[in-house]
Amino acid sequence: MKNKNIIWKEEGWTTIQDANPVKHIVEISCFAEGGNVTQIRKRHQDGEEEKLTKAIDKNHSLPMSLEAFKTAYDNNEFEW
């Protein structure tokens, strides 16, 4: 279930608590500058952190407008 109460920031970090028990992802953060997402960080329950600065997956590259990111996130389009 998606958290619809996320406060999205056009400047700075937005943290999304979106646990995925299959992939062990606990938290996803996106960094926006000027309304564009330029960096994603995925944190796993084992403490591993993955930083994405060029692409999110094979279908989504960075930078990406915050509005496009929000829409793709809400529609479960990302292959985390």
Short mmCIF file of C-alpha atoms in Angstrom, two decimals:
data_model
loop_
_atom_site.label_atom_id
_atom_site.label_comp_id
_atom_site.label_asym_id
_atom_site.label_seq_id
_atom_site.Cartn_x
_atom_site.Cartn_y
_atom_site.Cartn_z
CA MET A 1 0.00 0.00 0.00
CA LYS A 2 1.35 3.40 -0.97
CA ASN A 3 1.56 6.20 1.58
CA LYS A 4 -0.48 9.03 0.07
CA ASN A 5 0.52 11.45 2.83
CA ILE A 6 4.11 12.00 1.65
CA ILE A 7 5.23 15.62 1.82
CA TRP A 8 7.15 15.98 -1.44
CA LYS A 9 9.92 18.59 -1.49
CA GLU A 10 10.97 20.41 -4.66
CA GLU A 11 14.26 21.30 -2.95
CA GLY A 12 16.00 18.78 -0.73
CA TRP A 13 15.31 15.25 0.51
CA THR A 14 11.98 13.46 0.61
CA THR A 15 12.03 10.17 2.51
CA ILE A 16 9.50 7.49 1.67
CA GLN A 17 8.99 4.68 4.18
CA ASP A 18 8.00 1.95 1.75
CA ALA A 19 9.14 -1.43 3.00
CA ASN A 20 9.38 -4.26 0.50
CA PRO A 21 9.76 -7.56 2.38
CA VAL A 22 10.74 -9.51 -0.77
CA LYS A 23 13.60 -7.18 -1.75
CA HIS A 24 14.34 -6.12 1.85
CA ILE A 25 14.07 -2.41 1.00
CA VAL A 26 13.14 -0.42 4.08
CA GLU A 27 13.36 3.18 2.92
CA ILE A 28 13.65 5.18 -0.29
CA SER A 29 14.80 8.81 -0.38
CA CYS A 30 14.82 11.15 -3.34
CA PHE A 31 16.75 14.40 -3.64
CA ALA A 32 15.23 17.19 -5.72
CA GLU A 33 16.83 20.37 -7.04
CA GLY A 34 14.67 22.92 -8.83
CA GLY A 35 11.76 20.48 -9.04
CA ASN A 36 13.87 17.67 -10.58
CA VAL A 37 14.84 14.46 -8.83
CA THR A 38 18.61 14.09 -9.22
CA GLN A 39 19.44 11.31 -6.75
CA ILE A 40 17.74 8.29 -5.16
CA ARG A 41 18.94 6.36 -2.13
CA LYS A 42 17.61 2.93 -1.25
CA ARG A 43 18.28 1.64 2.23
CA HIS A 44 17.97 -2.03 3.06
CA GLN A 45 17.26 -3.62 6.42
CA ASP A 46 20.79 -5.03 6.57
CA GLY A 47 22.22 -1.49 6.51
CA GLU A 48 23.20 -1.49 2.84
CA GLU A 49 22.57 1.78 1.00
CA GLU A 50 22.44 2.09 -2.76
CA LYS A 51 22.86 5.51 -4.41
CA LEU A 52 21.32 6.07 -7.83
CA THR A 53 22.38 9.15 -9.80
CA LYS A 54 22.05 8.12 -13.47
CA ALA A 55 19.08 5.78 -13.62
CA ILE A 56 16.44 4.35 -11.34
CA ASP A 57 15.86 1.28 -13.49
CA LYS A 58 15.97 0.35 -17.19
CA ASN A 59 12.92 2.53 -17.94
CA HIS A 60 13.59 5.63 -15.81
CA SER A 61 16.65 7.88 -15.90
CA LEU A 62 17.75 10.78 -13.74
CA PRO A 63 17.29 13.68 -13.58
CA MET A 64 13.51 13.32 -13.70
CA SER A 65 10.89 15.93 -12.91
CA LEU A 66 9.43 15.56 -9.43
CA GLU A 67 5.93 15.36 -10.89
CA ALA A 68 6.96 12.50 -13.22
CA PHE A 69 8.67 10.74 -10.30
CA LYS A 70 5.58 11.06 -8.09
CA THR A 71 3.33 9.72 -10.85
CA ALA A 72 5.64 6.79 -11.62
CA TYR A 73 5.99 6.01 -7.90
CA ASP A 74 2.23 6.13 -7.30
CA ASN A 75 1.69 3.85 -10.33
CA ASN A 76 4.31 1.30 -9.14
CA GLU A 77 6.34 1.79 -12.32
CA PHE A 78 9.79 1.47 -10.72
CA GLU A 79 11.64 -1.84 -10.72
CA TRP A 80 13.31 -1.38 -7.33
#
